Amino acid sequence: MTDSENNTIASNFIHDIIDRDLAENPELKIHTRFPPEPNGYLHIGSAKAIRINHSTAKKYGGTFNLRYDDTNPEKEDEEYVKSIYEDLLWLGAVPDGGVFYGSDYFEQCYEFAVKLIKDGKAYVCDLSAEDMRLYRGTLTEPGRNSPYRERTVEENLALFQAMKEGVYPDGSKTLRAKIDMASPNMNLRDPAIYRILHTPHHRQGNKWCIYPLYDYAHPIQDALEGITHSLCSIEFENHRPLYDWVIDNIGFAHKPHQWEFARLNVTHTVMSKRYLRELVETGLVDGWDDPRMPTLCGLRRRGYTPAAIFDFLDRAGVSKSLSVVDYELLEHCIREELNLTAERRVAVVDPIKVVITNYPEHQVEYFELPNNPNDETAGKRQLPFTRELFIDREDFAEVPPPKYFRLKPGGEVRLMGAYIIKCEELVKDEQGQIREIRCRADLETGCGMPGDGRKVKGTIHWLSAAHAKDATLMLYDKLFTIEDVSAIPEGKGYGDYLNTASVTKVSHAKVEPVLAGAAPGQRYQFVRLGYFIKDHKYDNTFIRIVGLKDSYPNKK
RNA sequence: UGCGGCAUCGCCAAGCGGUAAGGCAACGGACUCUGACUCCGUCAUUACCUAGGUUCAAAUCCUAGUGCCGCAGCCA
């Protein structure tokens, strides 16, 4: 995705806000950031945050930072730092402003906290977690002041330093912002801004035993990096007053502003990192990059491209209303791209033998098939034709349903790129199963031959039995049977709606010979079937990205 | 029960007082050696959560309701 393409993305309410800000201050250089906590793998919901922050910066000629929000050492790990970076680069959202770590600002966070204490705006509180909750009040009742709220500046300073030096055990004290215990906004009821945690940090080691909390650290990080627009998801909307409080009371000259947008939800899948982890850990899926997962590594393995993902995100739009976007929109986006770019190949999912009775036994002839009929420049390839062929079992019906125009007894059908054949006889075994379909070809109708122009209604794909290669096809389906997982009734869980048939492994598919050399990651359209990608994890395996649309009346 | 947010077609979503964009899905039809693609057409008209009101004119403004989401971590 190039910058010029980014400029074409539709406007949204965030752009309106920026336009307004720019009208007031034409000198403003837009600066955004993507601040993931390295506690899991990125998913398509994260990609929305990336897309919004990144494309907004690009649209206005601004700068985009990646910042690991690593203020909670208990949940974070280098494994995730690495994967997040890979996924971000894969998407093409280059952090041209730099890569930062929230933990690199610990020193400054500490100094700002000392300043707040000196200004009488923060205090050390000895309340236990449970007591703090009691004192906080409820949604409808105001809270009560902590008995430690009026400690002197000197006492607070000494206590906070002792906290830092490791004098106190985990949970025994916190540093709290002195705001308003009666605020109708719970976040303003003297929120804890530092906690004691004798846990080593994945980057800082044992340097710290007190850690700043999100609401305190985030605005500082934004201010220090010169972020102008801190675009985050809507559950932080109630935190905005606290975000502004921190900026104002520390006294930053540069004031970043937080704006919120609705999170992304997609039908038939789940965005909860907690639950995705559970799927991985219980073995219900084959790792974080299982092709059914909404993770970026899962989508990548499934064959989705960054362009299709961004296209999807852009089409889904940006607003503040809770929504669940149809998975079919994502499928549409990848189909649209791959229709233009994927070369066509033949694969037969469930082979059944067809014998061309009037074709010589040992003859081989080659037909040229276009790599992409919609794109002349894609060139052609050769497909061997012999007396014995495979076609897909679905393309033959002994008792055809209405409007069936594939192969049927006595019927004619076109073998794509080759002859028109007529079904004349069925050979069955003792059980009555069809062993082979015997057909007669109209040998004048091959591509470029005199009868080339003859029309029949149906066209099916085929493979020379002697030349076809074996391959494994992985056919994935939706992870959950329920459309909107947030609508799961009480008493039921995600597990009750897991699609038990979300994967079908086809071990004995046949593919055309040239596919034996397909490079991992290569995408194709298997003609009349769908788009597939050669897997990089398992040999000789093709993963179905998405099927072709099918308007056959009896389908679906 | 407090505070904040959101309510426009099956799903997203424009609209910012001047008479309901667009995309996906769906449904017709044309084309077709992929029942794909492409193309053409249909798809909110006592209509914009409801009820009142202001106005020549309201999805847009006002009033009163209703519904849904978020918030009571020393998580982010």
XYZ file of C-alpha atoms (C1' of nucleotides) in Angstrom, chain A residues 69 71-72 127-129 136 139 171 186 195 214 237-239 315-316 319 321 324 339 344 373 403 405-406 414 416-417 455 525 528 549 551-552 556, chain B residues 1-8 10-16 22-26 32-38 68-76:
72
model
C 3.009 -0.385 26.153
C 4.132 -1.362 31.941
C 2.868 -4.661 33.323
C -5.101 0.820 51.790
C -5.214 -2.811 50.715
C -6.694 -3.555 47.306
C -14.095 3.850 46.116
C -21.504 3.466 40.459
C 0.392 -4.626 47.187
C -15.018 6.272 38.638
C 1.929 -0.076 42.362
C -1.712 2.633 32.224
C -13.469 7.143 26.540
C -14.189 7.373 30.283
C -10.466 7.637 30.867
C -14.739 -0.379 3.813
C -15.935 -1.265 7.289
C -17.373 5.269 13.836
C -21.179 2.737 17.262
C -20.262 -6.477 14.003
C -9.219 -12.470 -9.074
C -5.415 -20.237 -12.408
C -8.361 -15.315 -18.636
C -30.857 -26.910 -13.993
C -25.498 -28.450 -16.527
C -22.437 -30.398 -15.652
C -16.938 -28.993 -22.126
C -12.139 -26.657 -19.890
C -9.609 -25.749 -22.571
C -21.224 -24.284 -27.478
C -7.180 -19.817 -8.105
C -14.177 -23.328 -10.243
C -19.021 -17.458 -5.191
C -24.854 -19.051 -7.831
C -25.927 -22.593 -8.699
C -26.461 -23.250 -0.214
C -29.823 3.840 40.669
C -24.532 7.730 38.922
C -21.350 9.096 34.719
C -19.918 8.552 29.617
C -21.070 6.821 24.683
C -24.121 5.024 20.711
C -29.042 4.583 17.919
C -29.901 5.866 9.537
C -30.222 -7.942 6.561
C -24.563 -6.148 7.873
C -21.289 -1.798 7.808
C -21.765 3.485 6.857
C -22.278 8.793 4.673
C -25.187 12.832 6.158
C -23.516 18.588 10.266
C -21.574 4.283 -1.007
C -19.921 -0.817 0.075
C -21.207 -5.986 1.456
C -25.320 -9.280 1.160
C -29.761 -10.274 -1.602
C -19.258 -16.329 -20.367
C -14.755 -22.660 -22.596
C -14.499 -20.831 -14.478
C -22.744 -21.558 -12.706
C -16.358 -17.210 -11.213
C -15.211 -12.379 -13.069
C -17.507 -8.268 -15.684
C -27.919 -1.084 23.599
C -22.563 -0.595 25.031
C -18.696 0.920 28.622
C -17.006 2.195 33.764
C -16.714 0.210 40.638
C -8.163 -3.828 38.477
C -2.777 -2.050 42.770
C -4.857 -4.993 33.853
C -4.330 -2.485 29.283
